C-alpha cells in the first residue's frame, strides 16, 4: 500500500463513470452519513482500487466491488485511509480483472466549520442561530464529502440524493429536483443526473432561503436564493445573471448546458464565490445589492463577480482544466470575460478603465524577484492552494487580453467557440487553447504565449528613433532595479499620430529595428511638435506603444518620442487609458532607477494629466507612491511630498491647510513619512497627508 503515498495523482487502474451519492446531513449534531455507488471501468488487472477520501470514517465492512462481467462480488482484505495524501486504498486478495463493475462504500463525516468539503454555515432566523449545510469542493475537498476520484480530469455523472432533510428547508444541488418524498417532518430529495463533470464542481446547499426567479430567452430558469426577507436584494444579481447567460451563450456559441442555474448567498464562504455547476455560491456581500442602502460601486462588484462565475459554466465547467497546472487559464479567462460582459451590459461604466487595476496590480506583483510563472507545475494536492493568488487571476487575465487584442476580437471569439465545441464535456490543457487560436488566426500563439506563462516577470520595451528607423529593445523589468535575463515574444501594438493608424507586430528577438517609412508610411522630421511627421508633417506626430494598455509590459520612450507624447497629452489626443499607462510606466521606471526622476516630474507637471488621474477609481498610481521605499535624498522626498499634498484628490484644500498648520505636523518637517510601514492605503492616508503637507 505504501507505493501509493506521496504521489501527485491517483493510479490509473480504474476509471469512474457514474456516481450514485446518498447523503444524510444532520444539521443539529453537525455530522453526516452517506453511501456511494460508483460505476467503474477496471482498465488494468489490479489488486488495488485507489481513490480519494479525507476525514471520512469509512465502514470497511460495507465496501465491495461487484464485477459486472464475472457476476462476482469482491470484498477488500484491507481498506486504509492515508490522511496526508487524502487517499483511500482498497486491497483485494484476488486480482480484479479488466471490465466494469460497481464499487460500494458507506461512510460518515463531520459537517465541519472549516468552510471546505461538506461544512456548516450559520444564520439567524427569528432570533435563533441555525446551521445550514454547504459544500465547497474546489480544489480538492469533494473527498471530504464522499470517496471519489477527486481530480478534474476524472469526469463522471452524478446522481445525488439527500435524506433526512427537515421539510421546511430548501435543499439544492447542481441539477433540478427529480423527486421529493415527505416522511413526517423530514424529506428525501433526489436530483436529476448531471451531465459529465468534475468532482470539484459538485455542490449541495441545505438551508432556509427566499428566492427571486427569472428565465433567459432560451428558457433556462435562473434563481437567486438569499436569507429570508432579503430576496429583493438578489434582484440585481438575477438581472445580471440572465443577461450574462444570454451573452455567454452567444459568445461561446454553445447553449448553457444545464436546465437551471441557482445562485445562493452564503454567510460563510472561503472564496468570494464558487462556480459550482448550476449552483453557484457567493458570499452575501458579493451577491446582494440593496437599492436603498448599497453604494452604487457595489453594482460593479456584483456584476464582475456574477459574470466571472457564469463564464466558468463554459470555460471551466463544460471544458475543464486537465490538471491544476492550468488553473491560471481558468481564472485568468473568467476574469477577462467578466469585464467583457460588464462592458457589454453597462457600457456607461467604461469598465475597461478599471481593468487597469488588474493590470497594474499584476505588473506590480510580477515585477518582484520573488514572483512565479502563472503556469506552475503541481506535484501534490497540498500545493494547489498556493496557486490561487493574484498572479493567476491578474496576470492571467491580462495576458489573455493582450492576446485577444493582438489577434483581433472576431478571430479570438471564433477560435474560442471552436475550442469550447471541441472539448465540451471533456478536459483541455493550456496548449489546446493556443492550438485552437493558432488554427483560427493563422498566427503563432503557442510559442509566444509560453514565454508569458512559463516564466515569471515581464519586459520593459525601450523605443527610440534613429536614422528613420524605429528601434525596439527588451530587458526584464524588476522593480528593485536588478538585471534579469528573461526574454519574451512580445505582441507589440502601436498607434501613430492617431488611433486610426494602428500597427501590430511580434517582437521575437531581444532587439528589432523597423523601417519607419515601410512600417508606418511616415518619416521623422522636426516639424510640428518636433517629433515624428508623415510626408506632409500632419499625421505621425506621436507614437504610443501598447495601445490602450492591453499588453503586459512597460514602455520606455527615448527623449524625442517622450516629448512628442507629452505634447499629445497636452493636446488631449491620447485616451485616458493611455495617459494612465504612460504615467504608470514612467513612475515604475523612475522608482526602479531605469529613468530619471526629472522626466517623471516633467510629465506630472501637466495640469490636466493630474485632473484626469482623479477619475481613476482606486488611484493605483498614488497607492504605489506610498510604498516607495524611503531611500532617496531629502530633496526628492520633499518634492514627492509637495506633489502629494497638491494633488491628492480626496483631501479638500481646507483640510490640507489645517493639517499643515497643526503644530505637531510642523515639527515633522524633514523626518520622513511618519508611521510607515503601515498596511493598507487607507491606514497610511492620514499620516501621508500630514507628512506631505508639512514638507
Ligand atoms: Zn474563478
XYZ file of C-alpha atoms and ligand atoms in Angstrom:
696
model
C 0.000 0.000 0.000
C 2.948 2.283 0.691
C 3.630 2.725 -3.029
C 0.518 4.912 -3.369
C 1.639 7.503 -0.832
C 3.127 10.859 -1.847
C 2.024 10.580 -5.487
C 0.811 13.664 -7.383
C -2.060 11.789 -8.996
C -4.148 8.676 -8.452
C -3.045 5.497 -10.245
C -4.977 4.751 -13.418
C -6.151 1.175 -12.676
C -9.784 2.223 -12.534
C -11.842 4.942 -14.221
C -15.090 6.183 -12.621
C -18.092 6.666 -14.916
C -21.049 7.402 -12.679
C -21.614 8.182 -9.007
C -24.822 7.492 -7.115
C -24.314 9.501 -3.922
C -26.734 9.418 -0.958
C -26.097 11.805 1.900
C -27.943 12.300 5.164
C -26.884 15.553 6.822
C -27.730 16.139 10.488
C -27.766 19.921 10.931
C -28.178 19.717 14.704
C -25.457 17.173 15.502
C -23.274 18.624 12.686
C -22.455 15.316 11.061
C -23.499 13.306 8.049
C -23.643 9.729 6.872
C -23.716 8.501 3.316
C -23.143 5.875 0.717
C -21.717 5.964 -2.762
C -22.176 3.507 -5.623
C -19.512 4.145 -8.239
C -19.728 2.615 -11.726
C -16.121 1.864 -12.676
C -14.106 0.531 -15.533
C -11.128 -1.535 -14.390
C -8.644 -0.795 -17.168
C -5.649 -2.822 -15.949
C -5.565 -6.034 -13.898
C -5.048 -4.961 -10.302
C -5.361 -5.980 -6.677
C -5.907 -2.366 -5.671
C -8.501 0.320 -6.075
C -7.129 3.709 -5.031
C -9.378 6.754 -4.745
C -9.596 9.933 -2.677
C -11.149 10.261 0.780
C -10.293 12.568 3.667
C -11.667 12.984 7.188
C -14.291 10.358 6.409
C -14.803 7.325 8.555
C -15.221 4.523 6.045
C -17.172 1.474 7.152
C -14.708 -1.194 5.937
C -17.312 -3.958 6.171
C -19.572 -2.105 3.738
C -17.006 -1.915 0.948
C -17.487 -4.237 -2.003
C -16.817 -4.361 -5.700
C -19.349 -6.165 -7.851
C -17.682 -7.128 -11.119
C -20.241 -6.916 -13.904
C -18.636 -9.355 -16.349
C -17.924 -12.057 -13.744
C -21.144 -11.563 -11.756
C -18.935 -11.813 -8.691
C -18.625 -9.629 -5.598
C -15.105 -8.893 -4.322
C -14.527 -7.770 -0.731
C -11.287 -5.955 0.103
C -8.954 -7.572 2.615
C -7.782 -4.131 3.703
C -9.252 -0.619 3.480
C -6.896 2.088 4.682
C -7.099 5.892 4.544
C -3.885 7.925 4.298
C -4.896 11.371 5.519
C -1.688 13.135 4.413
C -2.404 12.176 0.820
C -6.189 12.200 1.087
C -6.404 8.698 -0.385
C -8.320 5.519 0.407
C -6.543 2.323 -0.661
C -8.592 -0.849 -1.050
C -6.566 -4.043 -1.307
C -8.157 -7.229 -2.632
C -6.860 -10.788 -2.213
C -7.675 -11.714 -5.792
C -6.763 -9.833 -8.920
C -9.629 -7.671 -10.259
C -9.852 -8.389 -13.976
C -10.385 -5.755 -16.671
C -14.060 -4.900 -17.059
C -16.746 -2.804 -15.465
C -18.365 -3.054 -12.066
C -19.834 -1.169 -9.133
C -17.854 -0.114 -6.068
C -19.943 0.443 -2.926
C -18.702 2.394 0.104
C -20.571 3.563 3.211
C -19.098 6.326 5.324
C -19.652 9.009 7.947
C -18.273 12.519 8.303
C -18.441 15.770 10.250
C -20.232 18.885 8.983
C -17.107 20.898 9.765
C -16.694 24.611 10.403
C -13.633 24.974 8.150
C -15.522 26.096 5.027
C -14.289 23.171 2.958
C -15.777 19.851 1.963
C -19.300 19.440 3.401
C -19.492 22.121 6.076
C -21.848 24.120 8.205
C -22.541 27.811 7.924
C -24.765 29.658 10.376
C -27.611 32.125 10.007
C -30.210 33.685 12.262
C -33.908 33.061 11.947
C -36.428 34.612 14.346
C -33.566 35.481 16.663
C -32.362 31.885 16.734
C -28.960 30.759 15.428
C -29.279 27.892 12.942
C -26.989 25.766 10.794
C -27.096 25.336 7.060
C -25.125 22.675 5.190
C -22.948 23.853 2.300
C -20.254 22.348 0.083
C -17.013 23.914 -1.161
C -15.051 21.315 -3.118
C -12.550 23.276 -5.185
C -9.770 22.460 -5.307
C -9.549 19.049 -3.582
C -12.286 18.755 -0.975
C -15.008 16.668 -2.631
C -13.082 13.827 -0.966
C -14.203 15.219 2.424
C -17.829 14.610 1.455
C -17.723 11.239 -0.332
C -14.970 8.904 -1.585
C -14.252 9.744 -5.219
C -11.622 10.211 -7.912
C -11.116 13.832 -6.939
C -9.175 15.073 -9.959
C -10.540 17.463 -12.597
C -9.822 15.031 -15.441
C -11.799 12.195 -13.810
C -15.153 13.368 -15.129
C -18.290 11.339 -14.472
C -22.028 11.803 -14.000
C -23.533 12.318 -10.544
C -26.910 11.191 -9.243
C -27.391 12.842 -5.889
C -29.970 12.103 -3.194
C -30.360 13.846 0.154
C -32.036 12.008 3.035
C -33.442 13.278 6.307
C -33.773 16.914 5.245
C -36.128 18.928 7.523
C -39.183 19.538 5.354
C -39.187 23.337 5.811
C -35.658 23.715 4.390
C -34.595 24.363 0.814
C -32.272 21.617 -0.491
C -30.332 22.427 -3.667
C -27.841 20.616 -5.848
C -26.371 21.035 -9.330
C -29.467 19.710 -11.100
C -33.217 20.261 -10.688
C -35.147 18.091 -8.240
C -36.424 14.874 -9.776
C -38.422 13.620 -6.818
C -39.233 14.741 -3.302
C -40.709 12.317 -0.734
C -42.089 13.505 2.563
C -41.708 11.283 5.611
C -43.160 13.036 8.662
C -41.264 16.307 9.099
C -38.306 15.020 7.050
C -37.957 14.695 3.298
C -35.847 12.748 0.817
C -34.848 14.819 -2.193
C -33.369 13.232 -5.305
C -31.967 15.233 -8.187
C -31.715 14.571 -11.900
C -28.436 13.050 -13.004
C -25.804 15.599 -14.031
C -24.008 15.638 -17.359
C -20.374 14.501 -17.301
C -18.495 16.823 -14.943
C -15.604 17.082 -12.474
C -15.919 16.341 -8.749
C -14.780 19.812 -7.658
C -17.922 21.301 -9.237
C -20.448 19.098 -7.406
C -22.464 21.098 -4.868
C -25.143 20.847 -2.211
C -26.792 23.572 -0.138
C -29.397 22.906 2.576
C -30.857 25.859 4.481
C -33.694 28.323 4.853
C -33.935 30.716 1.906
C -36.191 33.053 -0.041
C -35.627 33.440 -3.759
C -36.320 35.574 -6.807
C -36.673 33.949 -10.220
C -36.429 34.768 -13.908
C -35.797 32.977 -17.213
C -33.355 33.500 -20.057
C -34.687 33.843 -23.588
C -33.719 30.148 -24.057
C -35.934 29.155 -21.126
C -33.185 28.466 -18.566
C -34.640 29.012 -15.095
C -32.436 31.314 -13.004
C -32.933 31.844 -9.281
C -31.129 33.865 -6.637
C -31.505 32.463 -3.109
C -30.999 34.805 -0.159
C -31.661 34.778 3.544
C -35.344 35.001 4.400
C -36.516 38.594 3.997
C -33.633 39.631 1.717
C -34.934 38.314 -1.616
C -35.273 41.820 -3.053
C -31.539 42.280 -2.670
C -30.998 39.429 -5.124
C -32.832 41.158 -7.976
C -29.837 42.987 -9.408
C -27.677 39.837 -9.478
C -30.602 37.980 -11.078
C -30.784 40.560 -13.848
C -27.020 40.342 -14.430
C -27.126 36.531 -14.415
C -29.906 36.289 -17.008
C -28.153 38.779 -19.284
C -24.735 37.151 -18.824
C -26.073 33.664 -19.609
C -27.550 35.023 -22.838
C -24.332 36.841 -23.638
C -22.101 33.810 -22.983
C -24.430 31.566 -24.993
C -23.863 33.880 -27.933
C -20.156 34.468 -27.298
C -19.194 30.798 -26.880
C -21.756 29.701 -29.496
C -22.857 26.852 -27.195
C -26.052 26.950 -25.090
C -25.850 26.900 -21.287
C -25.521 23.166 -20.658
C -27.893 22.711 -17.679
C -31.669 23.193 -17.300
C -31.323 25.651 -14.400
C -28.931 27.999 -12.661
C -29.187 28.746 -8.957
C -27.073 31.372 -7.229
C -27.015 31.302 -3.436
C -25.811 33.860 -0.881
C -23.908 32.003 1.855
C -22.939 33.694 5.136
C -19.602 31.818 5.362
C -17.673 31.012 2.199
C -13.904 30.634 1.876
C -13.737 32.267 -1.566
C -15.683 35.327 -2.741
C -17.699 32.954 -4.897
C -17.550 29.420 -6.308
C -18.683 28.425 -9.776
C -20.268 25.020 -8.898
C -22.038 23.724 -11.990
C -25.600 25.067 -11.911
C -25.366 26.019 -8.216
C -23.049 28.985 -7.775
C -22.324 30.048 -4.199
C -21.385 33.617 -3.219
C -20.549 35.490 -0.085
C -23.590 37.604 0.717
C -21.672 40.830 0.205
C -20.663 39.747 -3.305
C -24.166 38.772 -4.471
C -26.641 41.090 -2.790
C -27.421 44.660 -3.736
C -29.721 46.808 -1.649
C -31.235 49.571 -3.808
C -31.847 51.634 -0.667
C -28.556 51.312 1.139
C -25.789 49.814 -1.050
C -23.217 52.090 -2.659
C -23.525 52.312 -6.445
C -19.996 50.897 -6.763
C -21.317 47.615 -5.346
C -23.247 47.127 -8.573
C -19.934 46.788 -10.346
C -18.675 44.307 -7.779
C -21.820 42.173 -8.145
C -21.658 42.334 -11.948
C -17.993 41.368 -12.141
C -18.459 38.513 -9.650
C -21.584 37.083 -11.305
C -20.122 37.376 -14.808
C -16.890 35.699 -13.640
C -18.701 32.697 -12.158
C -21.050 32.341 -15.114
C -18.167 32.486 -17.610
C -16.817 29.444 -15.741
C -20.002 27.498 -16.577
C -18.491 27.206 -20.062
C -14.812 27.877 -19.503
C -14.040 25.581 -16.584
C -17.192 23.536 -16.116
C -18.101 22.435 -19.641
C -14.451 22.423 -20.739
C -12.326 21.707 -17.682
C -8.640 22.083 -16.990
C -6.878 18.759 -17.309
C -4.874 19.425 -14.147
C -4.301 22.235 -11.658
C -1.268 23.449 -13.602
C -3.795 25.059 -15.944
C -5.693 26.811 -13.177
C -4.357 30.208 -14.259
C -6.129 29.836 -17.609
C -9.426 29.054 -15.898
C -9.205 32.037 -13.578
C -7.495 34.447 -15.938
C -10.059 33.712 -18.577
C -13.094 34.101 -16.316
C -11.681 37.380 -15.007
C -11.234 38.695 -18.532
C -14.742 37.576 -19.599
C -16.229 39.245 -16.521
C -15.027 42.622 -17.811
C -16.151 41.801 -21.329
C -19.650 41.031 -20.020
C -19.778 44.042 -17.697
C -18.739 46.297 -20.569
C -21.459 44.853 -22.752
C -24.193 45.117 -20.069
C -23.191 48.525 -18.729
C -21.122 50.391 -21.352
C -21.571 53.624 -19.395
C -19.278 52.263 -16.670
C -16.259 52.220 -19.022
C -15.225 49.156 -17.074
C -12.055 48.549 -19.093
C -10.522 51.611 -17.474
C -10.977 49.755 -14.197
C -9.369 46.669 -15.676
C -6.219 48.773 -15.384
C -6.395 47.981 -11.682
C -5.917 44.299 -12.536
C -3.098 45.120 -14.952
C -1.330 47.493 -12.579
C -1.613 45.046 -9.673
C -0.333 42.218 -11.881
C 2.619 44.315 -13.081
C 3.430 45.291 -9.540
C 3.448 41.724 -8.188
C 5.217 40.270 -11.175
C 7.915 42.951 -11.022
C 9.140 41.407 -7.773
C 12.021 38.976 -7.889
C 10.001 36.534 -5.727
C 7.217 36.274 -8.339
C 6.360 32.960 -10.017
C 5.262 31.911 -13.511
C 1.479 31.808 -13.952
C 1.702 28.236 -15.163
C 3.045 26.260 -12.216
C 3.810 22.554 -12.070
C 1.654 20.996 -9.313
C 3.157 17.926 -7.724
C 0.875 17.419 -4.763
C -2.670 18.344 -3.766
C -1.262 20.404 -0.906
C 0.438 22.768 -3.386
C -2.748 23.712 -5.209
C -3.928 26.340 -2.736
C -0.700 28.284 -3.265
C -1.527 28.762 -6.934
C -4.756 30.636 -6.154
C -3.036 34.007 -5.947
C -3.262 37.359 -7.644
C -0.708 36.322 -10.260
C -3.070 33.635 -11.627
C -6.015 35.997 -11.759
C -4.495 39.333 -12.713
C -1.546 38.490 -14.932
C -3.578 35.615 -16.359
C -6.429 37.921 -17.340
C -4.032 40.484 -18.774
C -2.064 38.112 -20.995
C -5.370 36.795 -22.360
C -6.459 40.337 -23.121
C -3.065 41.025 -24.698
C -3.520 38.039 -26.988
C -7.109 38.961 -27.857
C -6.095 42.491 -28.649
C -3.242 41.270 -30.839
C -5.251 38.644 -32.761
C -8.403 40.742 -33.042
C -11.732 40.333 -31.243
C -13.527 38.463 -34.012
C -10.850 35.849 -34.718
C -10.416 35.349 -30.984
C -14.114 34.729 -30.398
C -14.470 32.381 -33.359
C -11.456 30.303 -32.308
C -12.697 30.173 -28.747
C -16.106 28.905 -29.826
C -14.477 26.076 -31.767
C -12.266 25.263 -28.755
C -15.335 25.019 -26.492
C -17.163 22.857 -29.010
C -14.185 20.537 -29.476
C -13.505 19.964 -25.763
C -17.066 20.141 -24.360
C -17.752 17.592 -21.570
C -14.050 16.882 -21.536
C -10.742 18.367 -20.390
C -8.144 20.572 -22.011
C -4.677 21.891 -21.401
C -3.434 25.413 -21.959
C -1.781 24.352 -25.221
C -5.129 23.097 -26.573
C -6.449 26.655 -26.409
C -3.329 28.002 -28.087
C -3.715 25.384 -30.841
C -7.315 26.483 -31.468
C -6.252 30.129 -31.627
C -3.353 29.325 -33.956
C -5.674 27.438 -36.246
C -8.267 30.209 -36.207
C -5.873 33.106 -36.692
C -3.044 31.631 -38.766
C -0.672 33.398 -36.337
C 1.839 31.774 -33.982
C 0.318 31.587 -30.492
C 1.831 28.657 -28.601
C 5.442 29.821 -28.588
C 4.749 33.483 -27.815
C 2.282 32.624 -25.051
C 4.611 30.084 -23.440
C 7.082 32.907 -22.976
C 4.435 34.699 -20.885
C 3.009 31.777 -18.934
C 6.063 29.649 -18.235
C 8.454 32.302 -16.981
C 7.912 34.902 -14.316
C 8.179 38.638 -14.885
C 7.789 40.815 -17.951
C 9.872 43.140 -20.109
C 10.291 46.851 -20.412
C 10.372 47.777 -24.079
C 12.717 50.660 -24.901
C 11.724 52.517 -28.034
C 13.793 55.011 -29.961
C 14.050 56.596 -33.384
C 17.356 56.614 -35.218
C 18.036 57.322 -38.897
C 14.405 56.860 -39.954
C 14.336 53.568 -38.082
C 12.258 52.603 -35.080
C 14.313 50.553 -32.632
C 12.783 48.240 -30.031
C 14.789 46.596 -27.293
C 13.501 44.432 -24.419
C 15.004 43.868 -20.987
C 13.419 42.197 -17.978
C 11.826 44.656 -15.565
C 12.417 44.308 -11.842
C 11.015 46.951 -9.530
C 14.187 46.620 -7.460
C 16.214 47.816 -10.431
C 18.115 44.493 -10.722
C 19.017 42.963 -14.043
C 17.057 39.921 -15.226
C 17.768 37.777 -18.257
C 14.184 36.876 -19.233
C 13.135 37.309 -22.839
C 9.624 37.323 -24.281
C 7.878 37.184 -27.613
C 6.007 40.443 -27.273
C 2.830 41.306 -29.177
C 3.548 44.984 -29.807
C 0.696 47.289 -30.705
C 1.280 50.905 -31.602
C -0.633 53.922 -32.780
C 0.952 56.724 -34.694
C -0.423 60.262 -34.670
C -3.987 58.993 -34.421
C -5.807 55.926 -33.137
C -6.849 55.263 -36.739
C -3.242 54.469 -37.613
C -2.519 51.270 -35.762
C 0.139 48.617 -36.314
C 0.907 45.261 -34.721
C 3.984 43.095 -34.798
C 5.645 40.372 -32.741
C 8.917 41.366 -31.151
C 10.611 37.978 -31.324
C 14.229 38.829 -30.541
C 15.859 40.949 -27.880
C 16.083 43.872 -30.311
C 14.390 44.657 -33.551
C 14.578 47.590 -35.949
C 11.752 48.633 -38.246
C 11.925 50.985 -41.179
C 9.518 53.763 -40.283
C 8.548 54.609 -43.820
C 7.868 50.993 -44.717
C 6.088 50.180 -41.472
C 4.172 53.355 -40.726
C 4.223 55.219 -44.007
C 5.702 58.336 -42.438
C 9.070 59.885 -41.779
C 10.808 61.617 -38.917
C 11.163 65.357 -39.021
C 11.473 68.387 -36.835
C 8.170 69.867 -37.911
C 5.091 70.271 -35.745
C 5.774 69.166 -32.213
C 9.343 68.287 -33.031
C 8.601 64.571 -33.042
C 7.707 62.417 -35.966
C 5.819 63.532 -39.011
C 4.417 61.988 -42.141
C 5.154 63.338 -45.598
C 3.006 66.428 -45.132
C 4.011 66.785 -41.472
C 0.460 66.237 -40.278
C -0.248 62.708 -39.136
C 2.517 60.938 -37.251
C 3.106 63.498 -34.560
C 3.448 60.855 -31.835
C 3.890 57.128 -31.341
C 2.159 55.341 -28.476
C 3.303 51.772 -27.914
C 0.990 49.327 -26.064
C -2.231 50.932 -27.286
C -4.947 51.034 -24.610
C -2.537 49.310 -22.225
C -3.635 45.872 -23.381
C -0.095 44.463 -23.147
C 1.614 43.115 -20.054
C 4.802 45.126 -20.362
C 6.169 48.572 -19.703
C 7.422 51.030 -22.305
C 10.339 53.410 -22.048
C 10.496 56.142 -24.699
C 13.666 57.960 -25.648
C 13.547 61.726 -25.179
C 12.245 62.747 -28.590
C 9.359 60.259 -28.503
C 8.594 61.163 -24.890
C 8.432 64.856 -25.783
C 6.034 64.072 -28.634
C 3.826 62.101 -26.245
C 3.805 64.898 -23.679
C 2.711 67.186 -26.460
C -0.057 64.755 -27.429
C -1.171 64.568 -23.804
C -1.327 68.334 -23.645
C -3.413 68.449 -26.809
C -5.720 65.782 -25.341
C -5.020 63.433 -28.234
C -4.464 60.369 -26.049
C -7.094 58.246 -24.335
C -7.435 58.226 -20.553
C -6.134 54.676 -20.510
C -3.014 55.542 -22.470
C -2.334 58.592 -20.326
C -2.577 56.409 -17.253
C -0.241 53.872 -18.853
C 2.396 56.463 -19.703
C 2.343 57.791 -16.151
C 2.310 54.359 -14.550
C 5.262 53.183 -16.645
C 7.136 56.406 -16.052
C 6.605 56.113 -12.320
C 7.700 52.457 -12.195
C 10.767 53.163 -14.330
C 11.782 56.095 -12.134
C 11.307 54.105 -8.958
C 13.448 51.277 -10.299
C 16.081 53.812 -11.390
C 15.632 52.961 -15.078
C 14.654 56.509 -15.942
C 15.496 59.885 -14.473
C 13.184 61.227 -11.824
C 13.137 64.543 -13.657
C 11.291 63.048 -16.623
C 8.541 61.782 -14.316
C 8.188 65.185 -12.732
C 8.048 66.840 -16.142
C 5.202 64.547 -17.048
C 3.426 65.178 -13.762
C 3.537 68.883 -14.316
C 0.784 68.724 -16.881
C -2.184 70.125 -15.103
C -4.820 68.170 -16.994
C -2.956 64.893 -16.568
C -3.338 65.481 -12.897
C -7.008 66.292 -13.283
C -7.731 63.267 -15.399
C -5.999 60.971 -12.957
C -8.603 61.808 -10.392
C -11.190 59.914 -12.408
C -9.459 56.628 -11.811
C -11.364 54.960 -9.037
C -8.707 53.338 -6.994
C -5.799 55.608 -7.785
C -3.389 52.766 -8.129
C -0.655 55.143 -9.031
C -0.889 57.108 -5.840
C -1.278 53.935 -3.905
C 2.028 52.784 -5.172
C 3.716 56.067 -4.431
C 3.068 55.333 -0.771
C 5.036 52.158 -0.964
C 8.103 53.764 -2.363
C 10.992 52.923 -0.070
C 12.361 55.975 1.633
C 15.913 55.643 0.465
C 16.463 58.746 -1.582
C 17.684 62.197 -0.681
C 15.573 64.569 1.363
C 15.124 66.907 -1.577
C 13.358 64.221 -3.595
C 11.196 63.277 -0.660
C 10.181 66.859 -0.262
C 9.287 67.072 -3.942
C 7.125 63.970 -3.717
C 5.511 65.294 -0.576
C 4.628 68.544 -2.249
C 3.169 66.743 -5.225
C 1.105 64.535 -2.999
C -0.117 67.436 -0.937
C -1.051 69.393 -4.031
C -2.619 66.553 -5.983
C -4.260 64.227 -3.552
C -7.871 64.393 -4.699
C -9.574 63.124 -1.552
C -8.132 65.875 0.569
C -10.048 69.175 0.364
C -7.921 72.319 0.390
C -9.161 73.440 3.793
C -8.209 70.109 5.269
C -4.770 70.395 3.721
C -4.263 73.787 5.304
C -5.475 72.631 8.668
C -3.113 69.670 8.576
C -0.238 71.842 7.560
C -0.885 74.308 10.347
C -1.126 71.757 13.117
C 1.844 72.337 15.408
C 2.657 68.632 15.620
C 2.863 68.383 11.878
C 5.071 71.413 11.559
C 7.557 69.573 13.717
C 7.549 66.610 11.353
C 9.413 68.543 8.763
C 12.342 66.576 7.451
C 11.519 63.414 9.351
C 10.248 61.254 6.521
C 6.818 59.693 6.225
C 5.646 59.001 9.758
C 4.190 55.677 10.657
C 5.483 53.706 7.680
C 5.276 50.903 7.023
C 1.559 50.638 7.772
C -0.544 48.095 5.950
C -3.170 49.414 3.589
C -3.749 52.581 1.711
C -6.431 53.975 3.985
C -4.306 53.396 7.066
C -1.463 55.371 5.570
C -3.554 58.168 4.195
C -3.760 60.468 7.232
C -0.084 60.039 8.052
C 0.955 60.621 4.487
C -1.266 63.633 4.058
C 0.079 65.146 7.234
C 3.624 64.497 6.174
C 3.228 65.598 2.577
C 1.663 68.895 3.538
C 4.349 69.555 6.099
C 7.394 69.306 3.849
Zn -12.955 31.837 -10.951
